[in-house]
Short mmCIF file of C-alpha atoms in Angstrom, two decimals:
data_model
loop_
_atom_site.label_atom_id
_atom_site.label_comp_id
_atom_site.label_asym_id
_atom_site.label_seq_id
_atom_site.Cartn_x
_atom_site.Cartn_y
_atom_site.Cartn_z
CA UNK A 483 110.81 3.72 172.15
CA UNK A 484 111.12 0.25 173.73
CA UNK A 485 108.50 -2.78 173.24
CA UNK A 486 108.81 -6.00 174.51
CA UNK A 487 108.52 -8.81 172.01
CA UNK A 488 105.53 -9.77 169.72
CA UNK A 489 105.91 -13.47 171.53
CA UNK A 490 105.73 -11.46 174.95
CA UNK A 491 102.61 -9.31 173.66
CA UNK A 492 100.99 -12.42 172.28
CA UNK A 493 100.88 -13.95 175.68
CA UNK A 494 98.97 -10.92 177.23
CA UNK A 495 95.88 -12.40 174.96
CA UNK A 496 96.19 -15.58 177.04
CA UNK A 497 94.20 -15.38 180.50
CA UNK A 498 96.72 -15.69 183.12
CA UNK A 499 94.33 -16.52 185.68
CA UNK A 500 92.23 -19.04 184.21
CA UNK A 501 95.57 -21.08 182.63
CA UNK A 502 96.90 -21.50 186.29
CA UNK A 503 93.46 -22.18 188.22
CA UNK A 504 93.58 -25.03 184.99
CA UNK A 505 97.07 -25.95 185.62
CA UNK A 506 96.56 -26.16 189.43
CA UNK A 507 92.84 -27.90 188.54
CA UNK A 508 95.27 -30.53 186.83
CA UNK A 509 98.27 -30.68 189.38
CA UNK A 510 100.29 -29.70 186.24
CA UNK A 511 103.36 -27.95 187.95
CA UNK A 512 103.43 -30.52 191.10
CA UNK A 513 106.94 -31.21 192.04
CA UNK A 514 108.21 -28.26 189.53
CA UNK A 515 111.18 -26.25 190.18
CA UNK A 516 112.34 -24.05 186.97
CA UNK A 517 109.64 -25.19 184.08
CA UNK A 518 106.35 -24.20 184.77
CA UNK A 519 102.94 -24.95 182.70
CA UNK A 520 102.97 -21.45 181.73
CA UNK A 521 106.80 -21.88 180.24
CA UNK A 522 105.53 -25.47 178.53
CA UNK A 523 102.67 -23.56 176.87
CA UNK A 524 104.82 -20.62 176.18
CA UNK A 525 107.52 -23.02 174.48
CA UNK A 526 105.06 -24.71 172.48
CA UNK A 527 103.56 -21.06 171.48
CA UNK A 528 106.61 -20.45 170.01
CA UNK A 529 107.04 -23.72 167.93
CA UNK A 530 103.75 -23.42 166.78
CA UNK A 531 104.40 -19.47 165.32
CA UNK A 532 108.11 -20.48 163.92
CA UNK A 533 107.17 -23.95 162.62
CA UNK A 534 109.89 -25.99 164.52
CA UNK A 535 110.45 -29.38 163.18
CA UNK A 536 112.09 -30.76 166.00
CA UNK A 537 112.87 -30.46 169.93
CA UNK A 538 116.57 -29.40 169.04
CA UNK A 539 114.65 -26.80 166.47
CA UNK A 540 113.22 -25.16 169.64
CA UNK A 541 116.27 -25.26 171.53
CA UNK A 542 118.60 -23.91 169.12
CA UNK A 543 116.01 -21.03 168.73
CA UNK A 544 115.83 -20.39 172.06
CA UNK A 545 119.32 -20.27 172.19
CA UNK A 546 120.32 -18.19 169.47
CA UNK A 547 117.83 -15.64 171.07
CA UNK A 548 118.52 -16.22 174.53
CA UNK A 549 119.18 -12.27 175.76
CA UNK A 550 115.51 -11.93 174.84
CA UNK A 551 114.20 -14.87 176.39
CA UNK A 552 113.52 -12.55 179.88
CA UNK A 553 110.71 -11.13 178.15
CA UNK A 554 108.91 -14.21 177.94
CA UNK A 555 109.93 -15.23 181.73
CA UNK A 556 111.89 -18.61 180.44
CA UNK A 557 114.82 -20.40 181.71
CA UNK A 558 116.82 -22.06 178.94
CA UNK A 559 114.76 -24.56 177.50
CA UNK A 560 116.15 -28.04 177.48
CA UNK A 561 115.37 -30.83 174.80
CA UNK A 562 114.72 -33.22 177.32
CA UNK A 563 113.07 -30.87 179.58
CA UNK A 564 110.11 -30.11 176.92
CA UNK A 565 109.79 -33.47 176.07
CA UNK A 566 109.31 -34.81 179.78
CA UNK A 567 106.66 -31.64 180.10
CA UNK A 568 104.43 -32.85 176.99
CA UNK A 569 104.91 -36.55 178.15
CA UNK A 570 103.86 -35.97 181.54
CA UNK A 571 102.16 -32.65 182.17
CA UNK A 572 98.20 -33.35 181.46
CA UNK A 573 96.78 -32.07 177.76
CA UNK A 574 93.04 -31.42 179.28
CA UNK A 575 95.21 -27.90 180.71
CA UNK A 576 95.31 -26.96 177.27
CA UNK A 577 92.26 -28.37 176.11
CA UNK A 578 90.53 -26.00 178.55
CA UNK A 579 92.56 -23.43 177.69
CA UNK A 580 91.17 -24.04 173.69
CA UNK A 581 87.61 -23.18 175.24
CA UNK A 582 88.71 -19.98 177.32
CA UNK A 583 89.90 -18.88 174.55
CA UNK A 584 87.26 -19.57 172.35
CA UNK A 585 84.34 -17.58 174.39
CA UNK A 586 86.40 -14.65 174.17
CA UNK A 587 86.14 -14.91 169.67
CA UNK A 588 82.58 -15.73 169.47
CA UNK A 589 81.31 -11.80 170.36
CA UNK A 590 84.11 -10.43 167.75
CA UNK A 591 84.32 -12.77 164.98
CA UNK A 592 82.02 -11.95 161.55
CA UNK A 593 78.35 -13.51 161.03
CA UNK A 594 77.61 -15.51 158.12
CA UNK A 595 76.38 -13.66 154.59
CA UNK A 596 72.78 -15.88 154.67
CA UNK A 597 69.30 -13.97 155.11
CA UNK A 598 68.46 -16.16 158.33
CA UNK A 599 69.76 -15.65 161.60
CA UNK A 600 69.84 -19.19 162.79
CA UNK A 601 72.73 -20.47 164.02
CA UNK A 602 74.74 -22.66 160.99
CA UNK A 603 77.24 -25.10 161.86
CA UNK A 604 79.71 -27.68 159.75
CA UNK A 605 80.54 -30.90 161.11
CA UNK A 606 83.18 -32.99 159.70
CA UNK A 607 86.69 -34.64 160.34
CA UNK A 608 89.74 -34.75 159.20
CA UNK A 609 92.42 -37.15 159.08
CA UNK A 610 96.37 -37.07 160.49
CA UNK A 611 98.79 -40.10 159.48
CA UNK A 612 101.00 -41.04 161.93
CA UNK A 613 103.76 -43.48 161.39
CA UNK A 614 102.44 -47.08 162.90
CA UNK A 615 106.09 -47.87 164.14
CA UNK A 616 106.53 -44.69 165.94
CA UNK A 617 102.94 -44.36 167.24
CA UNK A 618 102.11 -47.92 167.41
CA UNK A 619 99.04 -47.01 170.06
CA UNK A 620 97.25 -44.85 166.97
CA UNK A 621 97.24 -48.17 165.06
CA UNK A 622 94.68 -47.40 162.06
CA UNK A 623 95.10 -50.08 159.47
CA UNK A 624 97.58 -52.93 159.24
CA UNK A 625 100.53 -51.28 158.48
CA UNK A 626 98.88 -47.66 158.99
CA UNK A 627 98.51 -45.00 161.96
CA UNK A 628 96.47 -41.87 162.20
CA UNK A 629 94.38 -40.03 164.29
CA UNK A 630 91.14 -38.02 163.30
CA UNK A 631 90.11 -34.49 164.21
CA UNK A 632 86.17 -33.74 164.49
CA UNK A 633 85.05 -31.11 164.25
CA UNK A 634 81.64 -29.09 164.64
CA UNK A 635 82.56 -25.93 162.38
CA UNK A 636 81.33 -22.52 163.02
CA UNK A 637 80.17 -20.57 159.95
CA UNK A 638 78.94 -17.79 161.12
CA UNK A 639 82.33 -17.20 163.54
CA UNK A 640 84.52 -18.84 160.72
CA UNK A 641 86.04 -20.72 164.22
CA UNK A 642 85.73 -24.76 165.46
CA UNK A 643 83.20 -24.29 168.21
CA UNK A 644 84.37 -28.11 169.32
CA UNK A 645 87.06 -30.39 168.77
CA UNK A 646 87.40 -34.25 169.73
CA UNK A 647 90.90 -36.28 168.61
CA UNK A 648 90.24 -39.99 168.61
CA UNK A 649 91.85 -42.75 166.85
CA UNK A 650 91.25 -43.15 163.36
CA UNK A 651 88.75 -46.54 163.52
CA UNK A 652 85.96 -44.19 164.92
CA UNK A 653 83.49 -43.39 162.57
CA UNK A 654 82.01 -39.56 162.23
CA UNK A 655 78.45 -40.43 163.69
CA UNK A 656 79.68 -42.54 166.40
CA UNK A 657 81.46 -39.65 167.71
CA UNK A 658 78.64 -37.16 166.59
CA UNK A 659 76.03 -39.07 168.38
CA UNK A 660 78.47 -39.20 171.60
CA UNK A 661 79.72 -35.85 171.60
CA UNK A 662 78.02 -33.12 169.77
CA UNK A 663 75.25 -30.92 171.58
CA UNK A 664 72.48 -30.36 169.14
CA UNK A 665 71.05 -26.69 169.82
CA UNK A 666 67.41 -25.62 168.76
CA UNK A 667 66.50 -23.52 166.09
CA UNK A 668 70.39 -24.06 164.76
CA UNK A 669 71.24 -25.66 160.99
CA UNK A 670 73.87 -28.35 161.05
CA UNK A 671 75.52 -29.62 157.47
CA UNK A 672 77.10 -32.77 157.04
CA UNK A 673 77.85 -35.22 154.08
CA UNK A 674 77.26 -38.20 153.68
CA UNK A 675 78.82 -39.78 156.43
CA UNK A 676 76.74 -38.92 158.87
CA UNK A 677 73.17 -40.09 157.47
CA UNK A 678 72.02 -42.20 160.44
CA UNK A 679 68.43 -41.73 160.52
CA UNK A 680 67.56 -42.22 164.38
CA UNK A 681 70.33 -39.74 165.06
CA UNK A 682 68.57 -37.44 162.34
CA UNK A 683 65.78 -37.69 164.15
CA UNK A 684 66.94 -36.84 167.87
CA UNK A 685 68.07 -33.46 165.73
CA UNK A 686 64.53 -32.95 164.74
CA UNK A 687 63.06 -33.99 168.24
CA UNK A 688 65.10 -30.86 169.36
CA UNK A 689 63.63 -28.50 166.84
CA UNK A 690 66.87 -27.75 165.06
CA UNK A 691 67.73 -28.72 161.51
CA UNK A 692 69.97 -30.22 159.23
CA UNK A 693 71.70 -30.62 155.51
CA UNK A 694 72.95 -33.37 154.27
CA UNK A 695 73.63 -35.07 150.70
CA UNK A 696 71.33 -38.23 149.97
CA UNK A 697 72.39 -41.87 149.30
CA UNK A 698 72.14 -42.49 146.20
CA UNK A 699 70.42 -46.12 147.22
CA UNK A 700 67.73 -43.81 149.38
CA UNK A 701 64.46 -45.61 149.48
CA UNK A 702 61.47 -43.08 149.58
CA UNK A 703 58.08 -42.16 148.01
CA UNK A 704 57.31 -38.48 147.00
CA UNK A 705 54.17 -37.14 148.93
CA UNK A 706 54.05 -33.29 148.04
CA UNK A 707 56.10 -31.06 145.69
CA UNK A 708 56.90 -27.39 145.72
CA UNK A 709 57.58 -24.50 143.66
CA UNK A 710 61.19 -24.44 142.04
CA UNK A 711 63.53 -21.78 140.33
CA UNK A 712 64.74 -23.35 137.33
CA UNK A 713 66.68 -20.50 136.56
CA UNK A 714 68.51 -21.05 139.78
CA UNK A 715 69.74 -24.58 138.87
CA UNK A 716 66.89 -26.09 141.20
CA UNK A 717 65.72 -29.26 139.10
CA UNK A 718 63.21 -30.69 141.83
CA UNK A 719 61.84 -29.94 145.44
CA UNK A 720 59.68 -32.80 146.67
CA UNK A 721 58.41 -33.65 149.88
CA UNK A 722 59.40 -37.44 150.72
CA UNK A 723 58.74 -39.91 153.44
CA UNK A 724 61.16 -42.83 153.71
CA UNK A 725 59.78 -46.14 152.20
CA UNK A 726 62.38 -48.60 154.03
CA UNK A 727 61.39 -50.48 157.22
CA UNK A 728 64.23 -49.83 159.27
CA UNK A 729 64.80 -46.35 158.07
CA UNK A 730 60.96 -44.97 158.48
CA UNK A 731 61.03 -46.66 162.05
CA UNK A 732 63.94 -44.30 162.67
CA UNK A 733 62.74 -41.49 160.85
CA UNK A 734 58.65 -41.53 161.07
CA UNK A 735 58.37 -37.77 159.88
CA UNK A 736 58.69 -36.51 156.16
CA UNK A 737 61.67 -35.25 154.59
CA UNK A 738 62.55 -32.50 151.80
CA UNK A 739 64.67 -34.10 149.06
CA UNK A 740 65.86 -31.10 146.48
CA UNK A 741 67.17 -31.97 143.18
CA UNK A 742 69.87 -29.15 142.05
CA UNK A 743 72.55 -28.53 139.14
CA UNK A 744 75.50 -27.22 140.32
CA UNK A 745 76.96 -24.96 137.30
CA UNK A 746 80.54 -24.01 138.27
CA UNK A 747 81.33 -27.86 138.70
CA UNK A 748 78.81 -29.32 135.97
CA UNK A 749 77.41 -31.67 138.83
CA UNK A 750 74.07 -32.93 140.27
CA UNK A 751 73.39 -32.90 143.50
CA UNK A 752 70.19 -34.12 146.02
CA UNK A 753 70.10 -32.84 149.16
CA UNK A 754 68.81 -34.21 152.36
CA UNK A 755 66.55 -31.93 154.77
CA UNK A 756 64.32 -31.06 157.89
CA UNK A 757 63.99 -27.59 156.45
CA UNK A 758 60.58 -26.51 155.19
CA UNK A 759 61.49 -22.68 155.84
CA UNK A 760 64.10 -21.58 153.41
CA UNK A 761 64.72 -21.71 149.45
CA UNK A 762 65.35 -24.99 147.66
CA UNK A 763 68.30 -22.54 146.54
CA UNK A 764 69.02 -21.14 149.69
CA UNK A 765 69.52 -25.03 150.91
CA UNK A 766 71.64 -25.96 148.18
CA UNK A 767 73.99 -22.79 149.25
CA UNK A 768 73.84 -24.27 153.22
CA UNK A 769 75.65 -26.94 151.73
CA UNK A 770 77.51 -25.36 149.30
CA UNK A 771 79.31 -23.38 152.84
CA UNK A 772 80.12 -26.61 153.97
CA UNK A 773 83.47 -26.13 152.13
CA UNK A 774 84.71 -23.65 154.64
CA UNK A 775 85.57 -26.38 156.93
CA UNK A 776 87.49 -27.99 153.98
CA UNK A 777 89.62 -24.59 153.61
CA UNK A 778 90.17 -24.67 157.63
CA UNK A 779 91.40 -27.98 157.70
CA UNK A 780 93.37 -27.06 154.66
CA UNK A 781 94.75 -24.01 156.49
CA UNK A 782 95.67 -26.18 159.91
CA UNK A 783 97.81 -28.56 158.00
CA UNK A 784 99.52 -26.39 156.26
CA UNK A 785 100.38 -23.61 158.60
CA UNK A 786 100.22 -25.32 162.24
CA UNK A 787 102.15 -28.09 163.42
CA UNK A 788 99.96 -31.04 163.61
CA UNK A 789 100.94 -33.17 161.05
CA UNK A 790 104.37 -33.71 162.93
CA UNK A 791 104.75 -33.82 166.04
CA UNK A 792 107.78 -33.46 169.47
CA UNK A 793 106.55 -36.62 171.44
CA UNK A 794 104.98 -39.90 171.12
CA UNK A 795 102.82 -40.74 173.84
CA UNK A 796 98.91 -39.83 173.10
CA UNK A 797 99.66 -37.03 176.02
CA UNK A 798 102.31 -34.95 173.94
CA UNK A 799 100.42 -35.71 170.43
CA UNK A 800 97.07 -34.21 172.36
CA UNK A 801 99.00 -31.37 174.39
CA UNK A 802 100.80 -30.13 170.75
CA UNK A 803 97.25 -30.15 168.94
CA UNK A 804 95.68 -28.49 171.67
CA UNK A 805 97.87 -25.74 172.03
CA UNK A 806 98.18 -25.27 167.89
CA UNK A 807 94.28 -24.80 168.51
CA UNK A 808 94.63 -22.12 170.58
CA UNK A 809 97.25 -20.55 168.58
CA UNK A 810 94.81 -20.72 165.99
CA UNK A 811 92.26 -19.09 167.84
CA UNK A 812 94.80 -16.51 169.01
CA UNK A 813 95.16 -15.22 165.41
CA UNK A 814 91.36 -15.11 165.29
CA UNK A 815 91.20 -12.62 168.07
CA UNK A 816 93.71 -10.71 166.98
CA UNK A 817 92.59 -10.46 163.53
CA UNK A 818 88.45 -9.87 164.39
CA UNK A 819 89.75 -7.81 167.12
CA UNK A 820 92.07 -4.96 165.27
CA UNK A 821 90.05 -5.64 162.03
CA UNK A 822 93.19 -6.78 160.49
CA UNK A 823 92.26 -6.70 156.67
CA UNK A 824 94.70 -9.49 155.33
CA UNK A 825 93.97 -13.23 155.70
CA UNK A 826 94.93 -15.50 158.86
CA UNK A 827 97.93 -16.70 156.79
CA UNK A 828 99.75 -13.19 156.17
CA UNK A 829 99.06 -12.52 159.87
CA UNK A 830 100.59 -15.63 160.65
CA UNK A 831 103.66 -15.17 158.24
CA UNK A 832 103.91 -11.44 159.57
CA UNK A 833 103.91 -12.86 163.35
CA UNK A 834 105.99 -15.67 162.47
CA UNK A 835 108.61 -13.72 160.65
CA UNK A 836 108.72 -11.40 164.26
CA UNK A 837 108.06 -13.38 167.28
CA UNK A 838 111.40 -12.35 169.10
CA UNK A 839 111.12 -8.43 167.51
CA UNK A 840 110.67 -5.68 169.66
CA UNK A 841 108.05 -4.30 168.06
CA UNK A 842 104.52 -3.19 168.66
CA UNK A 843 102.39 -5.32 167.51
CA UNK A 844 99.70 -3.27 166.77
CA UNK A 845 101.86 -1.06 164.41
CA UNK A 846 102.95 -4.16 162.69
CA UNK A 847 99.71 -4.98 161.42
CA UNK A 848 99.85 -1.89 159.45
CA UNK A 849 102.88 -2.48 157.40
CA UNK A 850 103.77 -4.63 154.30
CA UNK A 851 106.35 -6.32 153.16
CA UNK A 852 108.80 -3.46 151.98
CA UNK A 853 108.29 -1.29 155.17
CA UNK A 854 108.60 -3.70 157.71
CA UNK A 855 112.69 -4.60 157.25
CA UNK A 856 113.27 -0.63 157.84
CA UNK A 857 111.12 -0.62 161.30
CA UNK A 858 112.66 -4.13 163.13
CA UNK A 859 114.78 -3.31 165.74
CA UNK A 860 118.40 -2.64 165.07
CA UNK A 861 120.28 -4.23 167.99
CA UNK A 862 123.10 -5.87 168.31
CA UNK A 863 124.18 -9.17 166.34
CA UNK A 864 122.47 -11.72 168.62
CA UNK A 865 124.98 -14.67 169.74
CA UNK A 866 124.62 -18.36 170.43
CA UNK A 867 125.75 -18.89 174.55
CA UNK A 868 128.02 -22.15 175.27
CA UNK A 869 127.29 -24.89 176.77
#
């Protein structure tokens, strides 16, 4: 039986349409003859499933598979071709795309294990160094670059529901306060670094509701107390108004400060909340979630390519992180969608390991390891063309 590829199926998850009203939106393929959007994003698919290092890494793939390359509608990609595409063609095509994407995982993906049906999101950012002579307009410290990724984490999809890259100098609640849409009736968890009381209070002013570690310096005088589990590690659960000038002007209402013992690490912790409804314990979990976002951005570094990247203009940096976003969210979909048991990262090694297979990619996600050499396709030896 003949397939196309799993690179040609993966693109039938992308929606056609809505990439070239974007494209066209964006005047992306103006003056283009041979290399479209489409083949840009297609190209960069492909690095992002195989892990290229390099433009020539992409080429030389291309090229050693280059009978197949119909399938995906290329030409022959060119080194300098790509890298005039990511310098020039505009990243918000693929940032859009990122968003398409993402309202078609929200009705498939998981909910999150809590009692409460609110809404519960992470924010937090993350960090990528950049070398300051290559990137010199990322300039973080002296002798530093980097860029930061932040995020506003969804736990119940176990997906980023929104992404901003800026340069490394801005601080998580500047970009919070600018960026972020605060929805009622949802929880939002945060450390530390985003305590900034008046913005605390514009998410209380909207009836939603947050989690947050205290300061230890917080400046506050207990005005009620509540019942407590002991037995659950709870130590205190008091009701607090803030004592400081500056921060009760900002925040006029009261607080709930909870006191807990965290067992598995042998660590105290005080927590920071708006909450009146739920468990000290069930707080102390809220937070305790906020680690998934830790494990994403642990899973993004290590399996997508945004730690090194094909171009150095901010428009190829943005372009590759946009498109390893929605690479990302690909392997969501197709994970939620077939109720693929494994994790993202054998689905991604599986895919990886079979881009430019004839195979159907539905029956792949059904084998292992020892079955899958005996169903890839037996064709002939594939050969390099000269140039």
């Amino acid at each position: 039986m003949h397939y196309n590829t799993i690179m040609s199926q993966l693109q039938t998850f992308i929606p056609r349409h809505h990439f070239e009203n974007l494209a066209k939106n964006h005047f992306g393929d103006r003056y283009v003859k041979k290399f479209t959007c489409w083949n840009q994003f297609t190209t960069m698919l492909y690095a992002q499933v195989k892990g290229c290092d390099s433009l020539r890494d992409i080429q030389n793939g291309f090229a050693a598979q280059s009978h197949k390359l119909y399938h995906l509608g290329l030409p022959l990609v060119k080194r300098s071709t790509l890298a005039d595409a990511n310098q020039t063609r505009d990243y918000r095509i693929y940032e859009k795309m990122f968003y398409k994407l993402l309202e078609r995982c929200k009705d498939i993906t998981p909910k999150h294990k809590f009692k409460f049906k609110n809404p519960l999101y992470t924010l937090d950012a993350t960090v990528i160094d950049l070398c300051l002579s290559t990137f010199d307009w990322a300039k973080f410290r002296t002798t530093k670059g980097a860029i930061k990724l932040h995020y506003q984490f969804n736990n119940t999809t176990q997906i980023p529901s929104f992404l901003v890259v800026t340069d490394a100098k801005q601080h998580e609640i500047t970009v919070a306060r600018s960026f972020f849409n605060i929805v009622a009736d949802s929880i939002y968890c945060m450390d530390k670094g985003y305590i900034d009381f008046a913005w605390l209070y514009s998410i209380e002013q909207l009836h939603a509701f947050f989690v947050t570690r205290a300061k230890d310096n917080l400046n506050y005088s207990v005005v009620g107390q509540q019942q407590i589990d002991t037995k659950k590690g709870i130590l205190s659960d008091e009701v607090i108004e803030l004592a400081g000038f500056y921060q009760k002007k900002d925040y006029p209402e009261n607080l709930r400060l909870i006191k807990y013992f965290d067992k598995e690490q042998q660590k105290y912790l005080t927590f920071l909340t708006n909450n009146f409804r739920l468990s000290a314990y069930t707080i102390s979990q809220i937070y305790k979630a906020r680690w998934q976002v830790e494990i994403f951005f642990k899973w993004i570094k290590q399996n997508l390519k945004i730690k090194t990247f094909f171009g150095t203009s901010p428009n190829a940096v943005l372009t590759q992180i946009w498109i390893a976003m929605c690479y990302f969210l690909l392997l969501a979909y197709i994970k939620y969608q077939t109720k693929y048991k494994y994790s993202l990262f054998y689905l991604h090694s599986l895919i990886k390991h079979t881009v430019l297979e004839r195979l159907n990619l539905i029956d792949l996600l059904n084998v292992t390891d020892k079955i899958l050499p005996k169903i890839k396709n037996t064709e002939q030896q594939c050969y390099l063309p000269l140039y």
